[in-house]
Amino acid sequence: MEETLRDIRRAYGDSLRQIEDLRKIGGASMAPLANQIQYYLTSMLDSAQSQGPLPVQYKNLTQVFKNQINSTLAKAFPTGDSVKRLSSYFEQTAGFYIWENALAHTERLTTIANSFAPTQVDFRLENDGIVIKLNPSDQANISACRVEAYKFTQELFKQKSILSYTICEKSELSVELRIRYSVLEDRDISFNVDSLCLNPIFSNYVTTIDALKNIGEHHVVMIDQNANVKLLNSIPDQDTLNSTMIHLPFLFRPLSLIIFGEGSLQAKHAKNSRVELFELFR
């Protein structure tokens, strides 16, 4: 077991060096992908090093969990005239913390999802949260769920978790509702931007300045090199070359953060100032 962990740590170290090379070669445009890959690898390493058992090791208990979630989904999305297909997938390496939250929050998330009057629904329980991907119909009424989404988002903030949504328009229109839980919050790691130390969950939402400009007018929080905070309604014209862009696609109101400095997942440093971004959203 110890030898396996050493191999995993060695592979993790090699991967981090390759990610750093990717950042240097690709510059700001590669930052979002690099941060997401690093967060995923760090989460996997954390799971491998965890001494506690995984739910999947208790087959009967896991089946009870699955049955309860599948029952909630079937009740929320009865297949028939409107919903043509309903599926669910459960990641085997998900820990008890994720399962506990999934059992507590799935029904609430289905209520929001139903505002899109979906025709197809795919549920996924992943290592760091739960996802409902759906195909909305012409009867979708997003405005009906904005108040509920706001209330739910505020509640999730208290446990340092994020509810977001993304729209995909490839072969057909789809919407993805995701709750991401702060699985690395208690670990010796943070998302460091210059001298600021942020919750590692925010590394998943790093984006580019061009992507922010394409969103149009929305609330923007700027944090300068002196940690001064300014609220704007659009992307500023000033130079943001040496800044980290974070976009949080909330259902009720999208929000972006522009923070001076380059961001990456690192070990926590006492010299860095701990910033609780969740407090800014309340």
mmCIF file of C-alpha atoms in Angstrom:
data_model
loop_
_atom_site.group_PDB
_atom_site.id
_atom_site.type_symbol
_atom_site.label_atom_id
_atom_site.label_comp_id
_atom_site.label_asym_id
_atom_site.label_seq_id
_atom_site.Cartn_x
_atom_site.Cartn_y
_atom_site.Cartn_z
ATOM 1 C CA MET A 1 0.000 0.000 0.000
ATOM 2 C CA GLU A 2 2.768 2.423 0.975
ATOM 3 C CA GLU A 3 4.642 1.629 -2.222
ATOM 4 C CA THR A 4 1.508 2.343 -4.249
ATOM 5 C CA LEU A 5 1.078 5.703 -2.512
ATOM 6 C CA ARG A 6 4.697 6.584 -3.255
ATOM 7 C CA ASP A 7 4.090 5.827 -6.926
ATOM 8 C CA ILE A 8 0.951 7.983 -6.883
ATOM 9 C CA ARG A 9 2.785 10.876 -5.212
ATOM 10 C CA ARG A 10 5.636 10.581 -7.712
ATOM 11 C CA ALA A 11 3.196 10.610 -10.629
ATOM 12 C CA TYR A 12 1.419 13.588 -9.048
ATOM 13 C CA GLY A 13 4.697 15.513 -8.796
ATOM 14 C CA ASP A 14 5.540 14.737 -12.419
ATOM 15 C CA SER A 15 2.073 15.882 -13.482
ATOM 16 C CA LEU A 16 2.431 19.178 -11.614
ATOM 17 C CA ARG A 17 5.681 19.903 -13.438
ATOM 18 C CA GLN A 18 3.990 19.196 -16.768
ATOM 19 C CA ILE A 19 1.080 21.459 -15.822
ATOM 20 C CA GLU A 20 3.526 24.229 -14.952
ATOM 21 C CA ASP A 21 5.164 23.805 -18.361
ATOM 22 C CA LEU A 22 1.692 24.040 -19.901
ATOM 23 C CA ARG A 23 1.090 27.334 -18.092
ATOM 24 C CA LYS A 24 4.389 28.771 -19.295
ATOM 25 C CA ILE A 25 3.837 27.731 -22.905
ATOM 26 C CA GLY A 26 0.148 28.623 -23.162
ATOM 27 C CA GLY A 27 0.107 31.702 -20.967
ATOM 28 C CA ALA A 28 -3.200 33.100 -19.713
ATOM 29 C CA SER A 29 -5.249 31.175 -22.273
ATOM 30 C CA MET A 30 -4.188 27.850 -20.720
ATOM 31 C CA ALA A 31 -4.793 28.909 -17.104
ATOM 32 C CA PRO A 32 -8.413 27.639 -16.903
ATOM 33 C CA LEU A 33 -7.552 24.173 -18.212
ATOM 34 C CA ALA A 34 -4.344 23.930 -16.172
ATOM 35 C CA ASN A 35 -6.146 24.814 -12.944
ATOM 36 C CA GLN A 36 -8.963 22.343 -13.567
ATOM 37 C CA ILE A 37 -6.496 19.534 -14.280
ATOM 38 C CA GLN A 38 -4.479 20.367 -11.170
ATOM 39 C CA TYR A 39 -7.600 20.471 -8.996
ATOM 40 C CA TYR A 40 -8.717 17.092 -10.335
ATOM 41 C CA LEU A 41 -5.299 15.508 -9.749
ATOM 42 C CA THR A 42 -5.090 16.983 -6.249
ATOM 43 C CA SER A 43 -8.537 15.620 -5.416
ATOM 44 C CA MET A 44 -7.532 12.185 -6.683
ATOM 45 C CA LEU A 45 -4.328 12.250 -4.612
ATOM 46 C CA ASP A 46 -6.314 13.294 -1.554
ATOM 47 C CA SER A 47 -8.720 10.377 -2.070
ATOM 48 C CA ALA A 48 -5.827 7.945 -2.476
ATOM 49 C CA GLN A 49 -4.176 9.155 0.731
ATOM 50 C CA SER A 50 -7.387 9.084 2.742
ATOM 51 C CA GLN A 51 -7.351 6.441 5.442
ATOM 52 C CA GLY A 52 -11.124 6.148 5.641
ATOM 53 C CA PRO A 53 -13.151 3.553 3.706
ATOM 54 C CA LEU A 54 -15.182 4.503 0.647
ATOM 55 C CA PRO A 55 -18.948 3.930 0.476
ATOM 56 C CA VAL A 56 -18.451 1.595 -2.490
ATOM 57 C CA GLN A 57 -16.790 -0.854 -0.082
ATOM 58 C CA TYR A 58 -20.181 -1.283 1.584
ATOM 59 C CA LYS A 59 -22.283 -2.605 -1.284
ATOM 60 C CA ASN A 60 -25.582 -2.840 0.585
ATOM 61 C CA LEU A 61 -25.244 0.670 1.984
ATOM 62 C CA THR A 62 -24.254 2.087 -1.392
ATOM 63 C CA GLN A 63 -27.270 0.430 -2.984
ATOM 64 C CA VAL A 64 -29.542 2.068 -0.410
ATOM 65 C CA PHE A 65 -27.984 5.445 -1.276
ATOM 66 C CA LYS A 66 -28.445 4.837 -5.005
ATOM 67 C CA ASN A 67 -32.045 3.698 -4.579
ATOM 68 C CA GLN A 68 -32.919 6.806 -2.587
ATOM 69 C CA ILE A 69 -31.425 9.174 -5.158
ATOM 70 C CA ASN A 70 -32.942 7.258 -8.083
ATOM 71 C CA SER A 71 -36.322 7.392 -6.352
ATOM 72 C CA THR A 72 -35.987 11.162 -5.933
ATOM 73 C CA LEU A 73 -35.080 11.522 -9.608
ATOM 74 C CA ALA A 74 -37.945 9.310 -10.781
ATOM 75 C CA LYS A 75 -40.413 11.311 -8.715
ATOM 76 C CA ALA A 76 -39.110 14.633 -10.029
ATOM 77 C CA PHE A 77 -38.804 13.521 -13.666
ATOM 78 C CA PRO A 78 -41.427 10.849 -14.435
ATOM 79 C CA THR A 79 -40.700 9.488 -17.884
ATOM 80 C CA GLY A 80 -43.545 9.769 -20.345
ATOM 81 C CA ASP A 81 -44.890 12.545 -22.521
ATOM 82 C CA SER A 82 -42.442 15.244 -21.387
ATOM 83 C CA VAL A 83 -39.311 13.482 -20.081
ATOM 84 C CA LYS A 84 -38.176 10.975 -22.688
ATOM 85 C CA ARG A 85 -35.052 9.709 -20.926
ATOM 86 C CA LEU A 86 -33.714 9.669 -17.369
ATOM 87 C CA SER A 87 -30.329 8.245 -16.392
ATOM 88 C CA SER A 88 -28.013 8.267 -13.382
ATOM 89 C CA TYR A 89 -24.330 7.560 -12.836
ATOM 90 C CA PHE A 90 -22.464 7.217 -9.535
ATOM 91 C CA GLU A 91 -18.682 7.612 -9.355
ATOM 92 C CA GLN A 92 -17.236 4.735 -7.345
ATOM 93 C CA THR A 93 -14.492 6.831 -5.772
ATOM 94 C CA ALA A 94 -16.909 9.399 -4.290
ATOM 95 C CA GLY A 95 -16.517 9.642 -0.521
ATOM 96 C CA PHE A 96 -19.095 9.689 2.254
ATOM 97 C CA TYR A 97 -19.037 13.493 2.372
ATOM 98 C CA ILE A 98 -20.230 13.677 -1.245
ATOM 99 C CA TRP A 99 -22.886 11.003 -0.753
ATOM 100 C CA GLU A 100 -24.236 12.708 2.374
ATOM 101 C CA ASN A 101 -24.598 16.010 0.559
ATOM 102 C CA ALA A 102 -26.044 14.359 -2.537
ATOM 103 C CA LEU A 103 -28.750 12.719 -0.439
ATOM 104 C CA ALA A 104 -29.499 16.063 1.203
ATOM 105 C CA HIS A 105 -29.447 18.263 -1.904
ATOM 106 C CA THR A 106 -30.613 16.216 -4.908
ATOM 107 C CA GLU A 107 -34.310 16.912 -4.367
ATOM 108 C CA ARG A 108 -33.672 20.650 -4.090
ATOM 109 C CA LEU A 109 -31.629 20.607 -7.289
ATOM 110 C CA THR A 110 -34.362 18.723 -9.172
ATOM 111 C CA THR A 111 -36.821 21.483 -8.240
ATOM 112 C CA ILE A 112 -34.605 24.021 -9.994
ATOM 113 C CA ALA A 113 -34.021 21.659 -12.917
ATOM 114 C CA ASN A 114 -37.761 21.252 -13.464
ATOM 115 C CA SER A 115 -38.010 24.966 -14.267
ATOM 116 C CA PHE A 116 -36.356 24.081 -17.579
ATOM 117 C CA ALA A 117 -39.166 21.607 -18.406
ATOM 118 C CA PRO A 118 -36.533 19.043 -19.474
ATOM 119 C CA THR A 119 -37.025 16.372 -22.101
ATOM 120 C CA GLN A 120 -33.869 14.435 -21.153
ATOM 121 C CA VAL A 121 -32.150 14.289 -17.766
ATOM 122 C CA ASP A 122 -28.769 12.824 -16.829
ATOM 123 C CA PHE A 123 -27.704 12.786 -13.172
ATOM 124 C CA ARG A 124 -24.086 12.267 -12.108
ATOM 125 C CA LEU A 125 -22.546 11.900 -8.679
ATOM 126 C CA GLU A 126 -18.877 12.819 -9.027
ATOM 127 C CA ASN A 127 -15.857 12.986 -6.733
ATOM 128 C CA ASP A 128 -16.518 16.601 -5.818
ATOM 129 C CA GLY A 129 -20.249 17.083 -6.279
ATOM 130 C CA ILE A 130 -23.440 16.353 -8.181
ATOM 131 C CA VAL A 131 -24.511 17.316 -11.694
ATOM 132 C CA ILE A 132 -27.834 17.374 -13.516
ATOM 133 C CA LYS A 133 -27.478 17.736 -17.271
ATOM 134 C CA LEU A 134 -30.721 18.312 -19.132
ATOM 135 C CA ASN A 135 -32.218 19.254 -22.464
ATOM 136 C CA PRO A 136 -34.697 22.099 -21.915
ATOM 137 C CA SER A 137 -37.978 22.292 -23.800
ATOM 138 C CA ASP A 138 -39.842 25.280 -25.233
ATOM 139 C CA GLN A 139 -41.841 25.465 -21.995
ATOM 140 C CA ALA A 140 -38.751 26.319 -19.930
ATOM 141 C CA ASN A 141 -39.288 29.172 -17.461
ATOM 142 C CA ILE A 142 -35.907 30.051 -15.962
ATOM 143 C CA SER A 143 -37.193 33.187 -14.253
ATOM 144 C CA ALA A 144 -39.419 30.987 -12.099
ATOM 145 C CA CYS A 145 -36.405 29.372 -10.430
ATOM 146 C CA ARG A 146 -34.172 32.407 -9.897
ATOM 147 C CA VAL A 147 -35.454 33.144 -6.390
ATOM 148 C CA GLU A 148 -35.110 29.508 -5.348
ATOM 149 C CA ALA A 149 -31.648 29.325 -6.939
ATOM 150 C CA TYR A 150 -30.580 32.416 -4.994
ATOM 151 C CA LYS A 151 -31.803 30.998 -1.669
ATOM 152 C CA PHE A 152 -30.196 27.634 -2.336
ATOM 153 C CA THR A 153 -26.924 29.255 -3.406
ATOM 154 C CA GLN A 154 -26.815 31.272 -0.185
ATOM 155 C CA GLU A 155 -27.318 28.113 1.868
ATOM 156 C CA LEU A 156 -24.560 26.318 -0.033
ATOM 157 C CA PHE A 157 -22.195 29.252 0.543
ATOM 158 C CA LYS A 158 -22.432 28.572 4.268
ATOM 159 C CA GLN A 159 -20.810 25.190 3.699
ATOM 160 C CA LYS A 160 -18.429 26.675 1.117
ATOM 161 C CA SER A 161 -20.055 24.983 -1.857
ATOM 162 C CA ILE A 162 -21.096 26.449 -5.204
ATOM 163 C CA LEU A 163 -24.208 25.992 -7.354
ATOM 164 C CA SER A 164 -23.591 27.013 -10.961
ATOM 165 C CA TYR A 165 -24.964 26.394 -14.427
ATOM 166 C CA THR A 166 -23.550 26.237 -17.926
ATOM 167 C CA ILE A 167 -25.224 26.235 -21.329
ATOM 168 C CA CYS A 168 -23.931 24.089 -24.166
ATOM 169 C CA GLU A 169 -25.062 24.628 -27.747
ATOM 170 C CA LYS A 170 -23.341 21.937 -29.785
ATOM 171 C CA SER A 171 -25.547 19.443 -31.605
ATOM 172 C CA GLU A 172 -28.468 20.371 -29.337
ATOM 173 C CA LEU A 173 -29.104 22.796 -26.508
ATOM 174 C CA SER A 174 -28.315 21.466 -23.043
ATOM 175 C CA VAL A 175 -28.007 22.943 -19.562
ATOM 176 C CA GLU A 176 -25.784 21.647 -16.781
ATOM 177 C CA LEU A 177 -26.595 22.379 -13.146
ATOM 178 C CA ARG A 178 -23.702 21.589 -10.826
ATOM 179 C CA ILE A 179 -23.131 21.668 -7.089
ATOM 180 C CA ARG A 180 -19.429 21.527 -6.329
ATOM 181 C CA TYR A 181 -18.474 20.818 -2.723
ATOM 182 C CA SER A 182 -15.315 22.087 -1.082
ATOM 183 C CA VAL A 183 -13.577 18.729 -0.719
ATOM 184 C CA LEU A 184 -10.100 20.236 -0.264
ATOM 185 C CA GLU A 185 -11.019 22.999 2.195
ATOM 186 C CA ASP A 186 -9.535 21.244 5.234
ATOM 187 C CA ARG A 187 -6.379 20.136 3.450
ATOM 188 C CA ASP A 188 -3.007 21.871 3.431
ATOM 189 C CA ILE A 189 -3.645 23.445 0.048
ATOM 190 C CA SER A 190 -5.137 26.660 -1.261
ATOM 191 C CA PHE A 191 -5.639 28.597 -4.473
ATOM 192 C CA ASN A 192 -2.995 31.303 -4.153
ATOM 193 C CA VAL A 193 -3.252 34.490 -6.179
ATOM 194 C CA ASP A 194 -0.271 36.733 -5.506
ATOM 195 C CA SER A 195 -0.346 37.142 -1.697
ATOM 196 C CA LEU A 196 -3.974 36.076 -1.321
ATOM 197 C CA CYS A 197 -4.951 32.607 -0.165
ATOM 198 C CA LEU A 198 -8.340 31.416 -1.494
ATOM 199 C CA ASN A 199 -10.440 28.300 -1.107
ATOM 200 C CA PRO A 200 -9.149 25.732 -3.649
ATOM 201 C CA ILE A 201 -12.655 25.302 -5.097
ATOM 202 C CA PHE A 202 -12.275 28.603 -6.984
ATOM 203 C CA SER A 203 -9.524 27.178 -9.190
ATOM 204 C CA ASN A 204 -12.295 25.383 -11.115
ATOM 205 C CA TYR A 205 -13.779 28.689 -12.247
ATOM 206 C CA VAL A 206 -10.704 30.400 -13.694
ATOM 207 C CA THR A 207 -11.365 31.814 -17.151
ATOM 208 C CA THR A 208 -9.899 34.292 -19.641
ATOM 209 C CA ILE A 209 -10.495 38.005 -20.103
ATOM 210 C CA ASP A 210 -11.925 37.372 -23.581
ATOM 211 C CA ALA A 211 -14.485 34.969 -22.147
ATOM 212 C CA LEU A 212 -15.544 37.572 -19.584
ATOM 213 C CA LYS A 213 -15.960 40.250 -22.243
ATOM 214 C CA ASN A 214 -18.230 37.941 -24.237
ATOM 215 C CA ILE A 215 -20.629 37.683 -21.294
ATOM 216 C CA GLY A 216 -21.586 41.336 -21.554
ATOM 217 C CA GLU A 217 -22.650 43.505 -18.646
ATOM 218 C CA HIS A 218 -22.697 41.738 -15.283
ATOM 219 C CA HIS A 219 -21.366 42.258 -11.779
ATOM 220 C CA VAL A 220 -17.577 42.270 -11.544
ATOM 221 C CA VAL A 221 -15.511 42.337 -8.352
ATOM 222 C CA MET A 222 -11.967 43.657 -8.697
ATOM 223 C CA ILE A 223 -9.302 43.006 -6.058
ATOM 224 C CA ASP A 224 -6.092 44.967 -6.644
ATOM 225 C CA GLN A 225 -2.536 44.328 -5.438
ATOM 226 C CA ASN A 226 -3.339 46.056 -2.142
ATOM 227 C CA ALA A 227 -6.392 43.814 -1.569
ATOM 228 C CA ASN A 228 -8.767 46.730 -2.157
ATOM 229 C CA VAL A 229 -12.174 45.569 -3.402
ATOM 230 C CA LYS A 230 -14.188 47.415 -6.054
ATOM 231 C CA LEU A 231 -17.603 46.465 -7.489
ATOM 232 C CA LEU A 232 -18.206 47.179 -11.195
ATOM 233 C CA ASN A 233 -20.962 46.470 -13.722
ATOM 234 C CA SER A 234 -18.680 45.603 -16.629
ATOM 235 C CA ILE A 235 -15.162 44.493 -17.480
ATOM 236 C CA PRO A 236 -12.781 47.459 -17.004
ATOM 237 C CA ASP A 237 -10.673 48.800 -19.856
ATOM 238 C CA GLN A 238 -7.531 48.831 -17.728
ATOM 239 C CA ASP A 239 -4.735 46.293 -18.175
ATOM 240 C CA THR A 240 -5.609 42.882 -16.709
ATOM 241 C CA LEU A 241 -2.636 40.993 -18.141
ATOM 242 C CA ASN A 242 -1.215 40.076 -14.727
ATOM 243 C CA SER A 243 -4.557 39.190 -13.168
ATOM 244 C CA THR A 244 -6.527 36.020 -12.521
ATOM 245 C CA MET A 245 -10.072 35.944 -13.876
ATOM 246 C CA ILE A 246 -12.725 33.892 -12.082
ATOM 247 C CA HIS A 247 -16.273 33.551 -13.379
ATOM 248 C CA LEU A 248 -19.120 32.161 -11.280
ATOM 249 C CA PRO A 249 -22.128 31.420 -13.523
ATOM 250 C CA PHE A 250 -24.954 31.715 -11.019
ATOM 251 C CA LEU A 251 -28.513 31.210 -12.231
ATOM 252 C CA PHE A 252 -29.792 34.353 -10.559
ATOM 253 C CA ARG A 253 -26.897 36.651 -11.540
ATOM 254 C CA PRO A 254 -23.481 35.870 -13.048
ATOM 255 C CA LEU A 255 -20.507 37.218 -11.127
ATOM 256 C CA SER A 256 -16.864 37.620 -12.112
ATOM 257 C CA LEU A 257 -13.766 38.351 -10.072
ATOM 258 C CA ILE A 258 -10.584 39.943 -11.385
ATOM 259 C CA ILE A 259 -7.764 39.491 -8.881
ATOM 260 C CA PHE A 260 -4.288 40.925 -9.329
ATOM 261 C CA GLY A 261 -1.656 38.206 -9.708
ATOM 262 C CA GLU A 262 -1.381 34.740 -11.214
ATOM 263 C CA GLY A 263 -3.276 31.970 -9.454
ATOM 264 C CA SER A 264 -2.377 28.328 -8.861
ATOM 265 C CA LEU A 265 -2.985 25.574 -6.326
ATOM 266 C CA GLN A 266 -0.192 25.527 -3.760
ATOM 267 C CA ALA A 267 0.523 24.538 -0.192
ATOM 268 C CA LYS A 268 -0.901 27.035 2.283
ATOM 269 C CA HIS A 269 1.570 29.698 3.375
ATOM 270 C CA ALA A 270 1.369 31.604 6.643
ATOM 271 C CA LYS A 271 2.618 34.745 4.883
ATOM 272 C CA ASN A 272 -0.405 34.792 2.583
ATOM 273 C CA SER A 273 -3.568 36.628 3.571
ATOM 274 C CA ARG A 274 -6.532 34.290 3.914
ATOM 275 C CA VAL A 275 -9.463 35.709 1.934
ATOM 276 C CA GLU A 276 -12.928 34.215 2.359
ATOM 277 C CA LEU A 277 -14.512 34.995 -0.998
ATOM 278 C CA PHE A 278 -17.774 33.376 0.072
ATOM 279 C CA GLU A 279 -18.298 36.319 2.422
ATOM 280 C CA LEU A 280 -18.344 38.676 -0.582
ATOM 281 C CA PHE A 281 -21.400 36.958 -2.044
ATOM 282 C CA ARG A 282 -23.729 37.163 0.947
#
